[in-house]
Amino acid sequence: MGLDSLYKEVILDHYRNPRNRAELADVNRHADGNNPLCGDKISLDLTINGDIVAAISVQGHGCSISQASASLMSEAIKGKDLQEIARLRQLFSTMMTSDEAIVDPDRPGAVLGELEALAGVKAFPVRIKCASLPWATLDVALAGDAEPATTD
Amino acid sequence: MGLDSLYKEVILDHYRNPRNRAELADVNRHADGNNPLCGDKISLDLTINGDIVAAISVQGHGCSISQASASLMSEAIKGKDLQEIARLRQLFSTMMTSDEAIVDPDRPGAVLGELEALAGVKAFPVRIKCASLPWATLDVALAGDAEPATTD
Amino acid sequence: MDVRRDFPILASNDMAFLDSAASSQKPEAVIAAMDTMLRSGYANVHRGAYRLSAEATDAYEAARAKVATFIGAASPREVIFTRGTTTALNMLAAKWGGDRLDPGDNIVLSVMEHHANLVPWQFLKGLELRFANLTDDYALDMNSLRNQVDERTRIISITGMSNVLGTITPIDQIRAVADTVGATVIVDGAQLVPHLPVDVQTLGADFLAFSAHKMLGPTGIGVLWGRMELLDEMEPFEGGGEMIDEVGLFESTWAPVPHKFEAGTPPIVEAIGLGAAVDYLTDLGMDAVRKHDTELTVYALEQLATVPHVTVYGPTDLNIRGGTISFTLGDIHPHDLSTILDENGVAVRAGHHCARPLMDHLGIPATARASFSVYSSSDEVDRLVAGLELAAKLFGIAN
Amino acid sequence: MDVRRDFPILASNDMAFLDSAASSQKPEAVIAAMDTMLRSGYANVHRGAYRLSAEATDAYEAARAKVATFIGAASPREVIFTRGTTTALNMLAAKWGGDRLDPGDNIVLSVMEHHANLVPWQFLKGLELRFANLTDDYALDMNSLRNQVDERTRIISITGMSNVLGTITPIDQIRAVADTVGATVIVDGAQLVPHLPVDVQTLGADFLAFSAHKMLGPTGIGVLWGRMELLDEMEPFEGGGEMIDEVGLFESTWAPVPHKFEAGTPPIVEAIGLGAAVDYLTDLGMDAVRKHDTELTVYALEQLATVPHVTVYGPTDLNIRGGTISFTLGDIHPHDLSTILDENGVAVRAGHHCARPLMDHLGIPATARASFSVYSSSDEVDRLVAGLELAAKLFGIAN
Ligand SMILES: Cc1ncc(COP(=O)(O)O)c(C=O)c1O
Ligand SMILES: Cc1ncc(COP(=O)(O)O)c(C=O)c1O
């Protein structure tokens, strides 16, 4: 059933043991995101060296989907260059919102790695905002914009 | 039909040739009345001697029913004492609003004189306010109250 | 237009309903959309994570998008649902006017404004109100408007179409005048939007206000459209749920437009109804609606001209005239006319039409007014004329 | 109460709808009253001299009289139709508060207020907001309230029943405190009026605000009740048609209460719907409604206590508790809970419930909330509990 594919082990693990929570010393990009309707909050601190996201720190609270998504994202982008991150962001959006089935069920993880754990969210339209919030916040951080992100 | 009993000769006559429009010298009671919804306006000036309405002046504009009613009222109360006026006012109200048939069709004018010309208004609920406005204004004038009357 | 059967109240009743400028009747499509929502899709919006509420939210937001498309808004976010035109204009007067203007600034209106576009401006203290006049043919006098505007003019707020005279105003020309002094243009679209094609990209307005109930939609809802930069700048009018971002005990921050302006539970079912009304009008086509109005107006003006002692107040130039005809008949008070017509199955309005200053300007206490909508027909005009002839007879002024 | 079949959306759907505090469903009687009005009785009110409009006006005013009787108002004129609770409270904040208070005056609220009874007060500049606390049992702490009130306290504005905790406040005691300093008492009745018998003659309030959509009625309409002397004194909030007496170009005077506060075309059809909702509730009897809520609350609290890791936020004293139950389950975020329950046909709210300061006070970001209305049943409570057990399993916290 749908709920099992939404609340996968991986999600609950990232919800309860979120990665990359340690504060960073050298922050050169920052953004806050929030979803006023359900109260999810995400803060991102990034250390960018050249075009590499060398380090990331995630703060925030909210539902398992938003917090797990932030944690998964932080793992996925850490050490990657901006081009690769843009590609991942694009694929992630497609996975969340398009009818195109980009994830291959026979080769789990082949396209988006652990991020594929969030594929089940698509069946719960109300929750897509939760999963997308960290990425929307990342967009703002990378754009160097000062306005908080929102998925509302 | 109803319209004929509404727009009687008498009414049209009092509408076009309103009585007691001359200004008074010795005014000791005054009131303004208005019906904001259709724009009818009535101003009354009274000269009261003891308990007699010795003189009355009517100003105003509006529909035929409100203006004819004011004119008819002015004729009916001029020279009368306050008790008699109270009786007429009561009968007039009853004629306008109660199911009781106080006017005797076989003896026209026997109960309320020319005021009976307004009996037909009762069949037009929207217009009862128009016919009642002068009397409501008279109430205010006699009470010595400063607030404008309204039949709204 | 042969759509009378789409309107249940008219299909089952042979009255001539000529009071659409006060409020229009509703087609089956609108009634059914609201009914269906209440019977199978109702929940509060923007608040629930459960499906019923999410679907209600989608339906509510879809209605916003429909309205945006209908008036050519750049984005649905520029469409704010209000209680009606009156509330939309009060919001603007208080928050685009009062909050942002300096003592001595002036606001230019016209003498034919509805009280909704007059009284809210009178509330403002220390600001000067100025009034553009009418030409002899009841058009907005652009010279008069130009004379009123100076470098202290911050806002020009004018009706798009007069609810008394039927006069359509040249918003593009008003815009040009406003631009010479950097003023904002507000259009009271209560009568304009139901009757003419409106595209806010070319209209020339910065803000536009209108009511659903005059455009075949429900009561309880209207629209404030504004250009996004201006809405972003404007402070909220009411505080409460949904319009906030962060809330502390002593201070709060606001949600983005449009939510900033939609405090509390919105008129949800009414939005669905308005969406259906917009669909209905779009299907008819606003050009066709305008053509229908004009044809009927031509016919009505011709027929009224045959009745002795009738005086019509409104432009003779049909290019600047909508289907709303104010008139008087001899010395018969409009209120009496209305009663006589009503007895003959013809519903018209009588009174000052919430435009007292215009009545003063015309030098009359009131008019009778016949106003059309998509379901109105020449048949109803004929009944109006027959009723007027009867009235003339009753009052002894026939010929 | 066995009335589920009166509610079309529930009769045709076997969901457990436990979000009535956000907005209730509507009985057939309400839907039909509005439908009938639109199909056979619709016209604008207060404006037409023709019969259809006069009858619409009578129906609109009859709805006002029904509401007046329902809450025990001294006169229908004390009942003002607004867009909802939010607008009613904004009117009071701006026109009973802002316009009439002096810098340094204070207004006393409580920490459990809905944003609608908080943000409008934050709008006021130069006035001090003070907050009464809660007791350990989530009651309004009257000692804390007394400590906040001093001779500069001009208004005490408090919810009659919390939309989060279900707490019912002692308005009579608040009145007594207010009287010691001559303050006005405003009651946010959005949750109170739908659930308890209310008689404004004994309630202790000077003003009472509530929304139709939470009491089985339509969206787009609510009520501001006030004592006539105070309403007479208060200035209008919006300007426009119907609220005026005389209108000049530069100045106007106001119509008597209630019209002074009802600028523009009111929510006509919505008023008819509210009248029908009031009739429906009156037929059930508000004492019976209260009894039903209490019984269901007792049952729900018992059942929730059987689920490990459930924490309930709200009074244990049932005399001061309505049928609204906020809770959390272990470390499962309420938003997740809501999704899981929804998949099992149970609709609850999750979030801050437009009461952020209360959430801060409780030290939690959000709760899940189950709330009842007349159609709610123990069956639905059972389904809620089953859903919670499933959620616990999914999140690996069962026992
Ligand atoms: C206690 C309380 N006050 C005020 C409101 C606001 O009511 P509305 O959204 O109908 O204006 C609500 C409901 O959301 C409420 O529960
Ligand atoms: C030109 C004009 N402006 C404003 C209004 C006010 O609209 P509403 O009463 O729907 O707020 C009306 C209608 O009464 C109108 O005709």
mmCIF file of C-alpha atoms in Angstrom, chain D residues 106-326:
data_model
loop_
_atom_site.group_PDB
_atom_site.id
_atom_site.type_symbol
_atom_site.label_atom_id
_atom_site.label_comp_id
_atom_site.label_asym_id
_atom_site.label_seq_id
_atom_site.Cartn_x
_atom_site.Cartn_y
_atom_site.Cartn_z
ATOM 1 C CA ASN D 106 -3.660 48.237 27.326
ATOM 2 C CA ILE D 107 -5.638 45.335 25.929
ATOM 3 C CA VAL D 108 -5.652 41.965 27.645
ATOM 4 C CA LEU D 109 -5.775 38.776 25.594
ATOM 5 C CA SER D 110 -4.787 35.214 26.463
ATOM 6 C CA VAL D 111 -1.902 33.093 25.222
ATOM 7 C CA MET D 112 -4.332 30.676 23.577
ATOM 8 C CA GLU D 113 -5.945 33.157 21.172
ATOM 9 C CA HIS D 114 -6.480 32.321 17.521
ATOM 10 C CA HIS D 115 -4.526 34.635 15.194
ATOM 11 C CA ALA D 116 -7.858 36.302 14.378
ATOM 12 C CA ASN D 117 -8.008 37.576 17.963
ATOM 13 C CA LEU D 118 -4.342 38.512 18.079
ATOM 14 C CA VAL D 119 -3.032 39.976 14.817
ATOM 15 C CA PRO D 120 -5.752 42.685 14.540
ATOM 16 C CA TRP D 121 -4.682 43.933 17.978
ATOM 17 C CA GLN D 122 -1.022 43.870 16.960
ATOM 18 C CA PHE D 123 -1.962 46.296 14.165
ATOM 19 C CA LEU D 124 -2.690 48.974 16.774
ATOM 20 C CA LYS D 125 0.193 51.269 17.460
ATOM 21 C CA GLY D 126 1.030 52.717 20.870
ATOM 22 C CA LEU D 127 -1.178 50.316 22.774
ATOM 23 C CA GLU D 128 0.128 47.612 25.037
ATOM 24 C CA LEU D 129 -0.913 43.990 24.590
ATOM 25 C CA ARG D 130 -0.953 41.802 27.667
ATOM 26 C CA PHE D 131 -1.528 38.095 27.905
ATOM 27 C CA ALA D 132 -3.270 35.977 30.507
ATOM 28 C CA ASN D 133 -1.727 32.578 31.069
ATOM 29 C CA LEU D 134 -3.097 29.069 31.414
ATOM 30 C CA THR D 135 -3.264 26.862 34.476
ATOM 31 C CA ASP D 136 -1.536 23.482 34.528
ATOM 32 C CA ASP D 137 -4.873 21.950 33.493
ATOM 33 C CA TYR D 138 -5.059 24.235 30.427
ATOM 34 C CA ALA D 139 -7.785 26.412 31.902
ATOM 35 C CA LEU D 140 -7.619 30.190 31.603
ATOM 36 C CA ASP D 141 -5.683 31.266 34.694
ATOM 37 C CA MET D 142 -7.921 33.868 36.305
ATOM 38 C CA ASN D 143 -5.193 34.955 38.689
ATOM 39 C CA SER D 144 -2.925 35.637 35.778
ATOM 40 C CA LEU D 145 -5.725 37.547 34.055
ATOM 41 C CA ARG D 146 -6.342 39.616 37.185
ATOM 42 C CA ASN D 147 -2.631 40.417 37.380
ATOM 43 C CA GLN D 148 -2.604 41.690 33.815
ATOM 44 C CA VAL D 149 -5.603 43.969 34.269
ATOM 45 C CA ASP D 150 -5.074 47.455 35.644
ATOM 46 C CA GLU D 151 -6.741 50.851 35.397
ATOM 47 C CA ARG D 152 -5.301 51.352 31.896
ATOM 48 C CA THR D 153 -6.996 48.163 30.661
ATOM 49 C CA ARG D 154 -9.688 49.185 28.206
ATOM 50 C CA ILE D 155 -10.521 45.901 26.524
ATOM 51 C CA ILE D 156 -10.338 42.246 27.451
ATOM 52 C CA SER D 157 -10.696 40.082 24.368
ATOM 53 C CA ILE D 158 -10.706 36.346 24.950
ATOM 54 C CA THR D 159 -11.834 33.246 23.140
ATOM 55 C CA GLY D 160 -14.999 31.616 24.489
ATOM 56 C CA MET D 161 -13.591 28.216 23.619
ATOM 57 C CA SER D 162 -10.078 27.444 22.432
ATOM 58 C CA ASN D 163 -9.884 25.923 18.963
ATOM 59 C CA VAL D 164 -6.803 23.968 20.050
ATOM 60 C CA LEU D 165 -7.311 22.916 23.650
ATOM 61 C CA GLY D 166 -11.095 22.849 23.762
ATOM 62 C CA THR D 167 -10.851 25.041 26.869
ATOM 63 C CA ILE D 168 -14.056 26.926 27.683
ATOM 64 C CA THR D 169 -13.380 30.231 29.441
ATOM 65 C CA PRO D 170 -15.385 31.708 32.364
ATOM 66 C CA ILE D 171 -16.755 34.826 30.649
ATOM 67 C CA ASP D 172 -18.809 35.767 33.705
ATOM 68 C CA GLN D 173 -15.642 35.886 35.819
ATOM 69 C CA ILE D 174 -13.827 37.841 33.120
ATOM 70 C CA ARG D 175 -16.751 40.265 33.138
ATOM 71 C CA ALA D 176 -16.367 40.735 36.883
ATOM 72 C CA VAL D 177 -12.678 41.547 36.480
ATOM 73 C CA ALA D 178 -13.413 43.913 33.609
ATOM 74 C CA ASP D 179 -16.013 45.723 35.675
ATOM 75 C CA THR D 180 -13.448 46.565 38.342
ATOM 76 C CA VAL D 181 -11.696 48.809 35.794
ATOM 77 C CA GLY D 182 -14.521 49.616 33.389
ATOM 78 C CA ALA D 183 -13.086 47.564 30.511
ATOM 79 C CA THR D 184 -15.077 46.148 27.604
ATOM 80 C CA VAL D 185 -15.305 42.377 27.190
ATOM 81 C CA ILE D 186 -15.015 40.934 23.688
ATOM 82 C CA VAL D 187 -15.590 37.234 23.178
ATOM 83 C CA ASP D 188 -14.265 35.343 20.165
ATOM 84 C CA GLY D 189 -17.210 32.977 19.856
ATOM 85 C CA ALA D 190 -16.042 31.127 16.728
ATOM 86 C CA GLN D 191 -15.888 27.836 18.651
ATOM 87 C CA LEU D 192 -18.248 28.716 21.489
ATOM 88 C CA VAL D 193 -21.420 29.553 19.582
ATOM 89 C CA PRO D 194 -21.485 26.345 17.506
ATOM 90 C CA HIS D 195 -21.127 24.146 20.570
ATOM 91 C CA LEU D 196 -22.736 25.624 23.672
ATOM 92 C CA PRO D 197 -25.990 27.372 24.459
ATOM 93 C CA VAL D 198 -25.182 31.088 24.393
ATOM 94 C CA ASP D 199 -27.386 33.820 25.818
ATOM 95 C CA VAL D 200 -25.770 37.209 25.502
ATOM 96 C CA GLN D 201 -27.983 38.537 28.289
ATOM 97 C CA THR D 202 -26.118 36.376 30.782
ATOM 98 C CA LEU D 203 -22.873 35.625 28.975
ATOM 99 C CA GLY D 204 -21.050 38.684 30.271
ATOM 100 C CA ALA D 205 -19.745 39.919 26.927
ATOM 101 C CA ASP D 206 -20.159 43.341 25.356
ATOM 102 C CA PHE D 207 -19.313 42.012 21.904
ATOM 103 C CA LEU D 208 -19.401 38.511 20.453
ATOM 104 C CA ALA D 209 -17.963 37.384 17.106
ATOM 105 C CA PHE D 210 -18.649 34.124 15.303
ATOM 106 C CA SER D 211 -18.673 32.469 11.851
ATOM 107 C CA ALA D 212 -21.519 30.669 10.099
ATOM 108 C CA HIS D 213 -19.294 28.069 8.472
ATOM 109 C CA LYS D 214 -18.326 26.506 11.799
ATOM 110 C CA MET D 215 -21.964 26.135 12.907
ATOM 111 C CA LEU D 216 -23.375 24.169 9.967
ATOM 112 C CA GLY D 217 -23.862 27.316 7.897
ATOM 113 C CA PRO D 218 -22.261 28.683 4.739
ATOM 114 C CA THR D 219 -18.893 30.320 4.135
ATOM 115 C CA GLY D 220 -18.759 34.047 3.438
ATOM 116 C CA ILE D 221 -20.751 35.197 6.458
ATOM 117 C CA GLY D 222 -20.309 35.696 10.166
ATOM 118 C CA VAL D 223 -21.758 37.773 12.936
ATOM 119 C CA LEU D 224 -20.733 40.614 15.152
ATOM 120 C CA TRP D 225 -23.115 41.011 18.038
ATOM 121 C CA GLY D 226 -22.749 44.008 20.319
ATOM 122 C CA ARG D 227 -24.731 45.875 22.923
ATOM 123 C CA MET D 228 -26.704 48.590 21.158
ATOM 124 C CA GLU D 229 -25.253 51.527 23.128
ATOM 125 C CA LEU D 230 -21.764 50.451 22.107
ATOM 126 C CA LEU D 231 -22.625 49.806 18.478
ATOM 127 C CA ASP D 232 -24.272 53.212 18.352
ATOM 128 C CA GLU D 233 -21.049 54.767 19.575
ATOM 129 C CA MET D 234 -18.742 52.844 17.270
ATOM 130 C CA GLU D 235 -17.670 54.279 13.906
ATOM 131 C CA PRO D 236 -18.175 52.280 10.701
ATOM 132 C CA PHE D 237 -15.358 50.062 9.452
ATOM 133 C CA GLU D 238 -16.117 50.219 5.737
ATOM 134 C CA GLY D 239 -17.819 52.919 3.674
ATOM 135 C CA GLY D 240 -20.134 52.390 0.727
ATOM 136 C CA GLY D 241 -23.730 51.781 -0.209
ATOM 137 C CA GLU D 242 -26.411 51.032 2.388
ATOM 138 C CA MET D 243 -24.344 52.273 5.333
ATOM 139 C CA ILE D 244 -25.037 55.933 4.682
ATOM 140 C CA ASP D 245 -27.732 58.401 5.518
ATOM 141 C CA GLU D 246 -26.768 61.593 3.678
ATOM 142 C CA VAL D 247 -23.891 61.647 1.177
ATOM 143 C CA GLY D 248 -22.202 64.751 -0.133
ATOM 144 C CA LEU D 249 -19.044 64.969 -2.168
ATOM 145 C CA PHE D 250 -16.911 65.646 0.889
ATOM 146 C CA GLU D 251 -18.878 64.400 3.859
ATOM 147 C CA SER D 252 -21.481 61.846 4.717
ATOM 148 C CA THR D 253 -23.534 60.692 7.668
ATOM 149 C CA TRP D 254 -24.290 57.140 8.659
ATOM 150 C CA ALA D 255 -27.386 55.008 8.675
ATOM 151 C CA PRO D 256 -28.524 53.554 11.991
ATOM 152 C CA VAL D 257 -27.102 50.287 13.355
ATOM 153 C CA PRO D 258 -26.863 47.622 11.929
ATOM 154 C CA HIS D 259 -26.748 49.139 8.437
ATOM 155 C CA LYS D 260 -23.911 51.474 9.434
ATOM 156 C CA PHE D 261 -21.712 48.387 9.619
ATOM 157 C CA GLU D 262 -22.947 46.637 6.480
ATOM 158 C CA ALA D 263 -21.470 48.621 3.606
ATOM 159 C CA GLY D 264 -22.208 47.269 0.145
ATOM 160 C CA THR D 265 -24.151 44.285 -1.012
ATOM 161 C CA PRO D 266 -24.202 41.885 1.918
ATOM 162 C CA PRO D 267 -23.842 38.096 1.756
ATOM 163 C CA ILE D 268 -27.546 37.681 1.026
ATOM 164 C CA VAL D 269 -27.813 34.032 0.141
ATOM 165 C CA GLU D 270 -25.342 33.232 2.900
ATOM 166 C CA ALA D 271 -27.587 34.963 5.444
ATOM 167 C CA ILE D 272 -30.467 32.731 4.341
ATOM 168 C CA GLY D 273 -28.179 29.727 4.823
ATOM 169 C CA LEU D 274 -27.130 30.894 8.263
ATOM 170 C CA GLY D 275 -30.782 31.346 9.205
ATOM 171 C CA ALA D 276 -31.445 27.747 8.183
ATOM 172 C CA ALA D 277 -28.421 26.550 10.188
ATOM 173 C CA VAL D 278 -29.714 28.357 13.260
ATOM 174 C CA ASP D 279 -33.127 26.740 12.767
ATOM 175 C CA TYR D 280 -31.477 23.341 12.499
ATOM 176 C CA LEU D 281 -29.416 23.832 15.663
ATOM 177 C CA THR D 282 -32.435 25.202 17.504
ATOM 178 C CA ASP D 283 -34.415 22.101 16.562
ATOM 179 C CA LEU D 284 -31.651 19.883 17.913
ATOM 180 C CA GLY D 285 -31.383 22.069 20.993
ATOM 181 C CA MET D 286 -28.066 23.532 22.051
ATOM 182 C CA ASP D 287 -28.232 21.714 25.385
ATOM 183 C CA ALA D 288 -28.465 18.456 23.491
ATOM 184 C CA VAL D 289 -25.580 19.536 21.254
ATOM 185 C CA ARG D 290 -23.441 20.254 24.305
ATOM 186 C CA LYS D 291 -24.385 16.913 25.881
ATOM 187 C CA HIS D 292 -23.515 15.045 22.696
ATOM 188 C CA ASP D 293 -20.130 16.796 22.456
ATOM 189 C CA THR D 294 -19.326 16.014 26.073
ATOM 190 C CA GLU D 295 -20.244 12.336 25.814
ATOM 191 C CA LEU D 296 -18.164 11.940 22.712
ATOM 192 C CA THR D 297 -15.255 13.763 24.320
ATOM 193 C CA VAL D 298 -15.362 11.492 27.360
ATOM 194 C CA TYR D 299 -15.328 8.463 25.090
ATOM 195 C CA ALA D 300 -12.540 9.818 22.910
ATOM 196 C CA LEU D 301 -10.335 10.716 25.871
ATOM 197 C CA GLU D 302 -10.818 7.210 27.278
ATOM 198 C CA GLN D 303 -9.959 5.582 23.983
ATOM 199 C CA LEU D 304 -6.953 7.804 23.311
ATOM 200 C CA ALA D 305 -5.620 6.922 26.752
ATOM 201 C CA THR D 306 -5.338 3.305 25.589
ATOM 202 C CA VAL D 307 -2.869 4.219 22.832
ATOM 203 C CA PRO D 308 0.736 4.266 24.090
ATOM 204 C CA HIS D 309 2.703 7.501 23.557
ATOM 205 C CA VAL D 310 -0.408 9.626 22.986
ATOM 206 C CA THR D 311 -0.255 13.025 24.737
ATOM 207 C CA VAL D 312 -3.485 15.049 24.940
ATOM 208 C CA TYR D 313 -3.362 18.841 25.344
ATOM 209 C CA GLY D 314 -6.470 20.191 27.049
ATOM 210 C CA PRO D 315 -8.404 20.350 30.324
ATOM 211 C CA THR D 316 -9.277 17.177 32.184
ATOM 212 C CA ASP D 317 -12.196 19.023 33.776
ATOM 213 C CA LEU D 318 -15.045 18.251 31.389
ATOM 214 C CA ASN D 319 -17.078 21.207 32.589
ATOM 215 C CA ILE D 320 -14.649 23.533 30.873
ATOM 216 C CA ARG D 321 -13.925 21.383 27.858
ATOM 217 C CA GLY D 322 -15.503 21.263 24.420
ATOM 218 C CA GLY D 323 -15.274 18.516 21.811
ATOM 219 C CA THR D 324 -11.939 19.493 20.333
ATOM 220 C CA ILE D 325 -8.980 17.298 21.193
ATOM 221 C CA SER D 326 -5.392 18.157 20.373
#
